[in-house]
mmCIF file of C-alpha atoms in Angstrom:
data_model
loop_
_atom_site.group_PDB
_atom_site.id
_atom_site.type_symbol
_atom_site.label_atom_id
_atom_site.label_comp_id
_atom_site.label_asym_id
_atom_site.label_seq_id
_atom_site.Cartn_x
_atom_site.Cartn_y
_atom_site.Cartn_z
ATOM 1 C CA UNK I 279 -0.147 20.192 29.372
ATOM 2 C CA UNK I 280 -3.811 19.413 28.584
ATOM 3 C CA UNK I 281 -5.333 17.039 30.683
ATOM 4 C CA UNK I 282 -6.192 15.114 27.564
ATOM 5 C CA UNK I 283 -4.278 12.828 26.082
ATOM 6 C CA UNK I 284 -3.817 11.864 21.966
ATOM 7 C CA UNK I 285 -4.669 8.504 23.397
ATOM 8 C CA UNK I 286 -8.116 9.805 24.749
ATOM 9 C CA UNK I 287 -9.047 10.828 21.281
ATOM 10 C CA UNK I 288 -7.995 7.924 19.266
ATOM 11 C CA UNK I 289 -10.430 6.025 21.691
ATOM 12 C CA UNK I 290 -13.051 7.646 19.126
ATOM 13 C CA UNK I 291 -13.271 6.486 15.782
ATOM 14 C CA UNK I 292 -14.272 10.358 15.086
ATOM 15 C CA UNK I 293 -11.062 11.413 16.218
ATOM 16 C CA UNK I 294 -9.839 14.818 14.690
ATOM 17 C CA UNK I 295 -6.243 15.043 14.406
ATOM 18 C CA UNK I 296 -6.514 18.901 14.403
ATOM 19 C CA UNK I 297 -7.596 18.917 18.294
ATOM 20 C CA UNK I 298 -4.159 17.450 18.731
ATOM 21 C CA UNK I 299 -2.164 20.507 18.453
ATOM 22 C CA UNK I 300 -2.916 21.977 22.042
ATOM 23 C CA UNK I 301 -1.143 18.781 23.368
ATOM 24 C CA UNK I 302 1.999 18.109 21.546
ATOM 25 C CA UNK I 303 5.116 19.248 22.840
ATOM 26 C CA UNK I 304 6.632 21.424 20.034
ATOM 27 C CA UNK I 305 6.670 22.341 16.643
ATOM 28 C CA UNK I 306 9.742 21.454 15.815
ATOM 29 C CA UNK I 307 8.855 20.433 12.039
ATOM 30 C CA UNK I 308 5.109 19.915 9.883
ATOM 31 C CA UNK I 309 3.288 17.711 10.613
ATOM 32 C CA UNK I 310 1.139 16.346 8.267
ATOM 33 C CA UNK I 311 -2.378 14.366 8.280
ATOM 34 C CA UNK I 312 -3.382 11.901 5.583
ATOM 35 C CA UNK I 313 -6.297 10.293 5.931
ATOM 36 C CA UNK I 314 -7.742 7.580 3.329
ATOM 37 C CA UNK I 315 -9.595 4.322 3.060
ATOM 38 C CA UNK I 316 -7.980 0.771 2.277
ATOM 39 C CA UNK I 317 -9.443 -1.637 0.255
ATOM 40 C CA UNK I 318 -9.658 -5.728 -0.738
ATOM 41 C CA UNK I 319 -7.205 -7.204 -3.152
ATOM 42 C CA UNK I 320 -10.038 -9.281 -4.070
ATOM 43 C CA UNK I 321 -13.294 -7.425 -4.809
ATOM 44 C CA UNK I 322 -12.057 -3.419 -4.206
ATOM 45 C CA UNK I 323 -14.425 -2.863 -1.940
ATOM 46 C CA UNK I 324 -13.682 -0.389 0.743
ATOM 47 C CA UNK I 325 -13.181 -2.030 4.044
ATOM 48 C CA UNK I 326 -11.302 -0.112 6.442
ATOM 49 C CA UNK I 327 -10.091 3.548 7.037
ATOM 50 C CA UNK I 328 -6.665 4.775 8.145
ATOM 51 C CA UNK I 329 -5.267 7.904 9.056
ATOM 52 C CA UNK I 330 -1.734 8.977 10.112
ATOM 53 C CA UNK I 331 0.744 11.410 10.563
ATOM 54 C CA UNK I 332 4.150 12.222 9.415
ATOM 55 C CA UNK I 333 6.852 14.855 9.805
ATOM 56 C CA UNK I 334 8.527 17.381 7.721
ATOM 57 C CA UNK I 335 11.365 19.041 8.387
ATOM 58 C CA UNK I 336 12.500 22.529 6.824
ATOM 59 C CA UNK I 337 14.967 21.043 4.037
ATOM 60 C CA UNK I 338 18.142 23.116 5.748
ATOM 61 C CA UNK I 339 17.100 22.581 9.568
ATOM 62 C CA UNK I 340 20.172 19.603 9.046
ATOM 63 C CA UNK I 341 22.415 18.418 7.137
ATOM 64 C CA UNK I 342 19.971 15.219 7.279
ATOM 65 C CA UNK I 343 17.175 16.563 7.146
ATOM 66 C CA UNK I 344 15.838 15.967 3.322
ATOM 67 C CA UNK I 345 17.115 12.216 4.056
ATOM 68 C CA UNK I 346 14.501 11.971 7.131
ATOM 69 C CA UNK I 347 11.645 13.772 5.064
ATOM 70 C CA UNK I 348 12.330 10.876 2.509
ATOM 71 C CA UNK I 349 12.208 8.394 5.225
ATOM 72 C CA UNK I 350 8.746 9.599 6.379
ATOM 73 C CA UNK I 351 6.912 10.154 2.872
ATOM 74 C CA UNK I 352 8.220 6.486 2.216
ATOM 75 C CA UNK I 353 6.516 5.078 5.188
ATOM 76 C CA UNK I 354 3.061 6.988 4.193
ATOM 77 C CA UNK I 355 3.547 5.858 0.367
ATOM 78 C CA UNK I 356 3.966 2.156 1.938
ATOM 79 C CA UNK I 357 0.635 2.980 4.119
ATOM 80 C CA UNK I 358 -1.448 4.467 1.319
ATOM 81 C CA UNK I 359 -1.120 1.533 -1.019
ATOM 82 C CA UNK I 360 -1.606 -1.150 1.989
ATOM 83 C CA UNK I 361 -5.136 -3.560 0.936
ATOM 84 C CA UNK I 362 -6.062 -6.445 2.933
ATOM 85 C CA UNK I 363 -6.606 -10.248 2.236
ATOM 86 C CA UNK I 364 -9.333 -11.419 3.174
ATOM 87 C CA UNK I 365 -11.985 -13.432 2.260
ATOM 88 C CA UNK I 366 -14.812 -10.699 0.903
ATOM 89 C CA UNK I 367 -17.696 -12.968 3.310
ATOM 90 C CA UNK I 368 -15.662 -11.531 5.853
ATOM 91 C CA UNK I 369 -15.953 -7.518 5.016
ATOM 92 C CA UNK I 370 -18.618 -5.547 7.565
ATOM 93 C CA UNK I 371 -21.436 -4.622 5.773
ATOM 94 C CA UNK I 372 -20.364 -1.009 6.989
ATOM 95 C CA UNK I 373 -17.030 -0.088 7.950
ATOM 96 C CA UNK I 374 -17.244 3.156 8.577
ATOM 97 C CA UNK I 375 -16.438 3.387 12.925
ATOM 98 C CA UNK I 376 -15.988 -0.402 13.174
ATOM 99 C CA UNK I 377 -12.681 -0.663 11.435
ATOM 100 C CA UNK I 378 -10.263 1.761 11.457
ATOM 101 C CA UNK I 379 -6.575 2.356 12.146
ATOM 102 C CA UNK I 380 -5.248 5.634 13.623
ATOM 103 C CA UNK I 381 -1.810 7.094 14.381
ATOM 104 C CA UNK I 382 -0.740 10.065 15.847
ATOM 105 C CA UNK I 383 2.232 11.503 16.662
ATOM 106 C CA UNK I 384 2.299 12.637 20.286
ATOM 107 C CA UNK I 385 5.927 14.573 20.554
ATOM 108 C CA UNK I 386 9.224 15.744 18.507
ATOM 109 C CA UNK I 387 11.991 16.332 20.269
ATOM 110 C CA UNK I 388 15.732 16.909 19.581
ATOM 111 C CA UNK I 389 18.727 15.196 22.314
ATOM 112 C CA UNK I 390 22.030 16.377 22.817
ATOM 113 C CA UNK I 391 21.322 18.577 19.404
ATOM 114 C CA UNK I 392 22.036 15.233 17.039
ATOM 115 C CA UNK I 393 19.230 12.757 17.381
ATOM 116 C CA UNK I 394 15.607 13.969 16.150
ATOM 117 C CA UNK I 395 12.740 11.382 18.106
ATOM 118 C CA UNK I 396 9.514 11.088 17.225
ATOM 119 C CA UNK I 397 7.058 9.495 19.545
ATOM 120 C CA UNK I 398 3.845 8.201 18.330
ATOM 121 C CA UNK I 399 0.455 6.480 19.470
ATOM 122 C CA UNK I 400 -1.718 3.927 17.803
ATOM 123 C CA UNK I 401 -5.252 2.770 17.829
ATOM 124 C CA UNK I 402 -6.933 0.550 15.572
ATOM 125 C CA UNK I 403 -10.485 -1.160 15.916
ATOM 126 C CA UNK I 404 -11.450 -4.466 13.853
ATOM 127 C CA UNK I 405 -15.054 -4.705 13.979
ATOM 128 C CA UNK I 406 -17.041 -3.457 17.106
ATOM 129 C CA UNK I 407 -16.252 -1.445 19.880
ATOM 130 C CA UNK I 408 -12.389 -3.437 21.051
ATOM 131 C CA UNK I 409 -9.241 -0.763 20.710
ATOM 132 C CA UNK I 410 -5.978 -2.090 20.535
ATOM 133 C CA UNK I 411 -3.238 0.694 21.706
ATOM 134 C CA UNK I 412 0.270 0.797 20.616
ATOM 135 C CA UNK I 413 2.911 3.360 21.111
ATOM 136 C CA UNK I 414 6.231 3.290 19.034
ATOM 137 C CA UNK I 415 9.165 6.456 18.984
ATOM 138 C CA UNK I 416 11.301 6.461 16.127
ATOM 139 C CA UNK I 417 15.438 8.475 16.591
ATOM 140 C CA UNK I 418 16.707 9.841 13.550
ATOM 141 C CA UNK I 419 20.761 11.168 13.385
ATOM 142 C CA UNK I 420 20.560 14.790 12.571
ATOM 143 C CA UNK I 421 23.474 14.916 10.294
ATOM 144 C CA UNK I 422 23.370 11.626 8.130
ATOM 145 C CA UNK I 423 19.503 11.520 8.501
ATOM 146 C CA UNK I 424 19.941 7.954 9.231
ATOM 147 C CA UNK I 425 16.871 5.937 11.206
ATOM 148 C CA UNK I 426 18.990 4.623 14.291
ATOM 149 C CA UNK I 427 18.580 1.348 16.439
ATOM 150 C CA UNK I 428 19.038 0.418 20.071
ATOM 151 C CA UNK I 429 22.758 -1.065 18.723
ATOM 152 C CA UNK I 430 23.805 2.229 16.817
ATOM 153 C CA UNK I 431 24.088 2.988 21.211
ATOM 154 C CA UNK I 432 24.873 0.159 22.606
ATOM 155 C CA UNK I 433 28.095 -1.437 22.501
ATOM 156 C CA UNK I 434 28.087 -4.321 24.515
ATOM 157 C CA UNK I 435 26.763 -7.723 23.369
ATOM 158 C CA UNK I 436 22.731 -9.124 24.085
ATOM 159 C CA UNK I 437 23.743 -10.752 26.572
ATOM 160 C CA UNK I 438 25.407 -7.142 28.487
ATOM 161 C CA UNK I 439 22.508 -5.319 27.855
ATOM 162 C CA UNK I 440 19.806 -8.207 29.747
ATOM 163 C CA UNK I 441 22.298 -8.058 32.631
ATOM 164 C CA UNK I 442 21.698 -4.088 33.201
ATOM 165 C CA UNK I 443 17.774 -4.811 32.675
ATOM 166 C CA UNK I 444 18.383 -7.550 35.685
ATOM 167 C CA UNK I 445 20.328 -6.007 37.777
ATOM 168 C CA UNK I 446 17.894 -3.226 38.008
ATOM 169 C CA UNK I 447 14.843 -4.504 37.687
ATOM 170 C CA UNK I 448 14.654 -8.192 36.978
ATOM 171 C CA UNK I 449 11.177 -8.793 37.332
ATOM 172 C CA UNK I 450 9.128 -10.808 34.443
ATOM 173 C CA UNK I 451 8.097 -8.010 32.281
ATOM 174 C CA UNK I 452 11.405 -6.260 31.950
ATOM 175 C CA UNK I 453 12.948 -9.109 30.122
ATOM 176 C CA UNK I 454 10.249 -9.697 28.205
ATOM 177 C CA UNK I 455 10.609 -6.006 26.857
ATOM 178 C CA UNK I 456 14.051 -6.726 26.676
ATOM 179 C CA UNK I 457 13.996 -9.764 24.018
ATOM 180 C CA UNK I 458 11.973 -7.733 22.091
ATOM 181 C CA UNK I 459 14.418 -5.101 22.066
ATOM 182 C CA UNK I 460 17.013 -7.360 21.253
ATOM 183 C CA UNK I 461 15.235 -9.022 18.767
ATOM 184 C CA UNK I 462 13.717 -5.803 16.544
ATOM 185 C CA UNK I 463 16.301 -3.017 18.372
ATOM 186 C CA UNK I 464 13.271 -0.428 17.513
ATOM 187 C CA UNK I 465 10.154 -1.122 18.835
ATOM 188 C CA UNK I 466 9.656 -0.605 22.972
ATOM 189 C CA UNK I 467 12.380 1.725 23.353
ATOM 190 C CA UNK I 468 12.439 5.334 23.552
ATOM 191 C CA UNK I 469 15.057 8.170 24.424
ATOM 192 C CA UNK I 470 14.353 11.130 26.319
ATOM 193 C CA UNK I 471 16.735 14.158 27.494
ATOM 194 C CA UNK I 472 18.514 12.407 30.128
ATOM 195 C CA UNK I 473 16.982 8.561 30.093
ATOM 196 C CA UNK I 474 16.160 5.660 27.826
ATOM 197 C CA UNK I 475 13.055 3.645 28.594
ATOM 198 C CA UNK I 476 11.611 0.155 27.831
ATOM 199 C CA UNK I 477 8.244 0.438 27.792
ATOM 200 C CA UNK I 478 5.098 -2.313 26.674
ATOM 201 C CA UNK I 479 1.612 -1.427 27.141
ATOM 202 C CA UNK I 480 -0.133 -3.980 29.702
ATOM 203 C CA UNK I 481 -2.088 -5.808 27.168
ATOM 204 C CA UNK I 482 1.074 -6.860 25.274
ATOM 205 C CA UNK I 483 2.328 -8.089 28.453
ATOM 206 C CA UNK I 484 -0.889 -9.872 29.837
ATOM 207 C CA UNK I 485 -3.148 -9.929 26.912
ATOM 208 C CA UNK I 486 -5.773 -8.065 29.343
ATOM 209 C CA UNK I 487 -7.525 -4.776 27.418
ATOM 210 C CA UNK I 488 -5.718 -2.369 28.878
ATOM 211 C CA UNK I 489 -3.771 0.295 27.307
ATOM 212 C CA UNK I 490 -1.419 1.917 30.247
ATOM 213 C CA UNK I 491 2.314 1.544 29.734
ATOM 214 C CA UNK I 492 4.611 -0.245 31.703
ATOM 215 C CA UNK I 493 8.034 1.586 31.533
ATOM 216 C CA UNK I 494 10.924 0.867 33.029
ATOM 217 C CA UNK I 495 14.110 3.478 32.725
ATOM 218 C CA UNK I 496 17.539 3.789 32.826
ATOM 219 C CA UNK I 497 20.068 6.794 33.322
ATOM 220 C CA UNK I 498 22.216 6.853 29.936
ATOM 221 C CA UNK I 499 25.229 6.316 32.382
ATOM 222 C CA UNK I 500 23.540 3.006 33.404
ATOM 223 C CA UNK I 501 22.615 1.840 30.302
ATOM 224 C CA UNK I 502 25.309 3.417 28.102
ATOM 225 C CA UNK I 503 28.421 4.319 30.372
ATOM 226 C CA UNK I 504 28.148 7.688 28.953
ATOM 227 C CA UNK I 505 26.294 11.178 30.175
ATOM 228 C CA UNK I 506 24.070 11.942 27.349
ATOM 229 C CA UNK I 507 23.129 9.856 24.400
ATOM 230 C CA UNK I 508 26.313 9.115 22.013
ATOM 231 C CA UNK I 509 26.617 6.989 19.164
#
């Protein structure tokens, strides 16, 4: 893989999407770029740019496949008519490079040939030169086309699933990733071939500026009781 990561060129609020392609994983569906400006409710002026990407799936790849591309050109409908709040005093005189909100989507990758994930990185600057990282992977279910949570896996109660996360680990930042899980059951978690992780970037943990992940993973047998990822 490219030395470079999608995280190294979000860093610039230039950032061409196109220069992606050498370092994702597969091509496993479309993917497609939209990039556009948002504006205030108040006076329409233009105050911040956005660009993102979504999938799409050849309509008879799955059964579920048409329900996921739904899914996805939902969530960049929802994106292209966000505007912002704010009090117009507050709007940069020019926004263009100081505020600006990027995603791009790193990997796609298909487990046990019935989940479809999708892992994707963030960046977003609000006036000057601060970048605030995030990294998020949505699972889809290949036949029902379904979104899926951390409790379409797990079976055992809250309280079950922070014991595993102790007994491992145990330390302060694993069970802070682990309420969060609890409490959303999609953010900070992501599946891989033969793992699950928990993962925060530092800064969420410490509220330092500093964009490395902390992961922490588990076998599915440890975390699941099963070999490969079942619902």
């Amino acid at each position: 893989m490219n030395s470079a990561t999608i995280k190294d060129l979000m860093n610039n609020p230039d950032f061409d999407v196109e220069s992606t392609e050498e370092i994702r994983k597969d091509t496993i569906a479309e993917i497609m770029n939209k990039s556009y400006n948002v504006t205030c409710k108040k006076c329409g002026k233009e105050v911040c740019s956005r660009s993102t990407e979504i999938i799409k799936l050849p309509e008879n790849y799955t059964e579920g496949a048409p329900k996921i591309n739904e899914y996805m050109q939902k969530e960049l409908d929802g994106l292209q008519s966000y505007s912002v709040d704010l009090e117009c005093v507050f709007h940069p005189s020019d926004y263009s490079g100081m505020c600006f909100d990027n995603d791009a989507i790193d990997s796609i990758n298909v487990i046990n040939d019935k989940f479809l994930t999708v892992d994707i990185s963030s960046c977003c600057a609000i006036g000057g030169a601060s970048r605030f990282y995030a990294n998020n992977q949505l699972i889809f279910d290949l036949t029902t086309g379904e979104k899926l949570s951390f409790k379409d896996f797990f079976k055992g109660s809250d309280d079950d699933f922070k014991k595993i996360v102790k007994e491992k680990y145990g330390d302060e930042s694993s069970m802070e990733i682990t309420e969060w899980v609890v409490s959303d059951g999609n953010s900070h978690i992501a599946y891989r071939d033969d793992a699950v992780v928990l993962f925060a970037t530092k800064f969420d943990l410490t509220g330092a500026s500093d964009s490395n992940l902390v992961e922490y993973e588990f076998t599915y047998q440890e975390m699941f009781g099963t070999d490969t990822l079942t619902r």
